[in-house]
CSV table of C-alpha atoms in Angstrom, one decimal:
chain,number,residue,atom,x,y,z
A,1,UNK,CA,-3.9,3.3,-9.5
A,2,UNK,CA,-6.3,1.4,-7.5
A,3,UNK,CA,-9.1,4.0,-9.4
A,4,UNK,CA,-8.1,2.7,-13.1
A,5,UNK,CA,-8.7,-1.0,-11.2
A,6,UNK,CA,-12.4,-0.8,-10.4
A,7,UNK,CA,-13.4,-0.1,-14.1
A,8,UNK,CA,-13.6,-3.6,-15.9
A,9,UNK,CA,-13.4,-4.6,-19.4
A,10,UNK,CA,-16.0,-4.4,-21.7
A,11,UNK,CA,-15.3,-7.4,-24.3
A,12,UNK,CA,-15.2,-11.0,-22.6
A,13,UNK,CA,-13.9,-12.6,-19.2
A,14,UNK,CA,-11.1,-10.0,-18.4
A,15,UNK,CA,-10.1,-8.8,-15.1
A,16,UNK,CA,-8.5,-5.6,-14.1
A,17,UNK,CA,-5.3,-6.4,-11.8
A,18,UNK,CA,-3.1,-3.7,-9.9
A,19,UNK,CA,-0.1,-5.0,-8.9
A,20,UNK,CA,2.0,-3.5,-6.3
A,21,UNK,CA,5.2,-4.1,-6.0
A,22,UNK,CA,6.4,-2.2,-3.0
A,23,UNK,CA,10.1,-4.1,-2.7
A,24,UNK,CA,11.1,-2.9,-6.2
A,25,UNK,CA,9.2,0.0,-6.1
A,26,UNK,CA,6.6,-0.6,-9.7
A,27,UNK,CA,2.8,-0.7,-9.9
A,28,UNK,CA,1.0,-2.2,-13.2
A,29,UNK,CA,-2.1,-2.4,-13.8
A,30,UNK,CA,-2.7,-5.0,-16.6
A,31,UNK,CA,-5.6,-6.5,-18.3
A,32,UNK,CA,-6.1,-10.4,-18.1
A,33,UNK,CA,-7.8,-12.6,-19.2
A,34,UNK,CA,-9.8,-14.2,-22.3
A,35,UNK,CA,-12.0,-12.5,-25.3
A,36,UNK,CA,-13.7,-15.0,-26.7
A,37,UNK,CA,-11.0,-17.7,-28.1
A,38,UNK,CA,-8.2,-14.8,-27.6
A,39,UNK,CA,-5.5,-14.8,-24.7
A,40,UNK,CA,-5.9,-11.2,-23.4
A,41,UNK,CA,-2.7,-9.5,-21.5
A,42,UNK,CA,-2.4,-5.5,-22.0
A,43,UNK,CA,-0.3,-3.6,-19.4
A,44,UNK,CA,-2.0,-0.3,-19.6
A,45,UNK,CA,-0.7,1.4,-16.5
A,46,UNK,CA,3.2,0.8,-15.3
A,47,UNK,CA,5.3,2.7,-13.0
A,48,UNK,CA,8.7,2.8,-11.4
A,49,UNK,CA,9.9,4.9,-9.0
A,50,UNK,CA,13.8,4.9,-9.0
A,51,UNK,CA,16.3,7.5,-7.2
A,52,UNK,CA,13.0,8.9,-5.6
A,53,UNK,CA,11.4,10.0,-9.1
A,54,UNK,CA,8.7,8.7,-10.4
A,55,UNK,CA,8.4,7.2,-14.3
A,56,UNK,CA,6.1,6.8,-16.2
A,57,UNK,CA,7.0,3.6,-18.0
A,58,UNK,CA,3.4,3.1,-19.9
A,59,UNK,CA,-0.1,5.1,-19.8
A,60,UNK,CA,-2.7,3.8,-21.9
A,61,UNK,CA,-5.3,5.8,-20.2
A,62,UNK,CA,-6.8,8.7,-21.3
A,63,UNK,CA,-5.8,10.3,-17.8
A,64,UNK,CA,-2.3,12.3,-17.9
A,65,UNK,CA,-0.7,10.3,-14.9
A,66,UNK,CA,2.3,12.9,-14.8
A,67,UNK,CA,-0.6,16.1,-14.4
A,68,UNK,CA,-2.1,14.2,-11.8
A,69,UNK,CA,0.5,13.7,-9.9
A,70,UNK,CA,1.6,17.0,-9.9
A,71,UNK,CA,-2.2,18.3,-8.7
A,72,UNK,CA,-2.1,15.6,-6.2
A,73,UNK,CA,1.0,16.8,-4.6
A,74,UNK,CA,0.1,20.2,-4.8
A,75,UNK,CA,-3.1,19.2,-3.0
A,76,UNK,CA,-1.4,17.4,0.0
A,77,UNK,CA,1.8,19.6,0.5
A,78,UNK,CA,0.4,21.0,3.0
A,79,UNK,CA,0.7,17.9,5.4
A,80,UNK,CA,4.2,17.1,6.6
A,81,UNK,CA,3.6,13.3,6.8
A,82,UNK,CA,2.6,12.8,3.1
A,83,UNK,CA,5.0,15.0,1.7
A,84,UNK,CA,7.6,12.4,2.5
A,85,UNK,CA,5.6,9.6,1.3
A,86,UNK,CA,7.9,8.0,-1.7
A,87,UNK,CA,5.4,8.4,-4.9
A,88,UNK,CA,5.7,12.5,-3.7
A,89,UNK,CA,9.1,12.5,-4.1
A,90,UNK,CA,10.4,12.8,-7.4
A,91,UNK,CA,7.9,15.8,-7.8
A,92,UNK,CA,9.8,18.1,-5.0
């Protein structure tokens, strides 16, 4: 999530923020700010990870979030210690 962070807006004063929620388990990453005389708030990432699974609550991206997950894990399966790490989970 932190990648879809680093690229900023195009049109006026607008900041990228990832938010973390690790207590509740949900990561956003939202758009904020101002476009000229326009208020600008657009969640275009959001996430939830209940019972172990991830959801996919929004994706505004052109990335599929749910096929890179799945590469991701496929990726690291091979280490012990990240299999077990809680955004893995729900794709066992």
């Amino acid at each position: 999530m932190l990648e879809y962070g680093k690229d900023p807006p195009i049109n006026g004063k607008i900041e990228v923020e990832v938010v973390f929620d690790k207590e509740r388990d949900r990561y956003l990453v939202i758009d904020l700010g101002w476009d000229r005389d326009c208020r600008v708030y657009n969640c275009f990432m959001h996430l939830d990870i209940k019972e172990g699974k991830i959801w996919i609550q929004r994706n505004q991206t052109d990335t599929s979030i749910a096929e890179e997950l799945v590469q991701r894990r496929r990726s690291r399966a091979s280490s012990a210690a990240r299999s077990h790490c809680p955004i893995f989970l729900g794709l066992m």
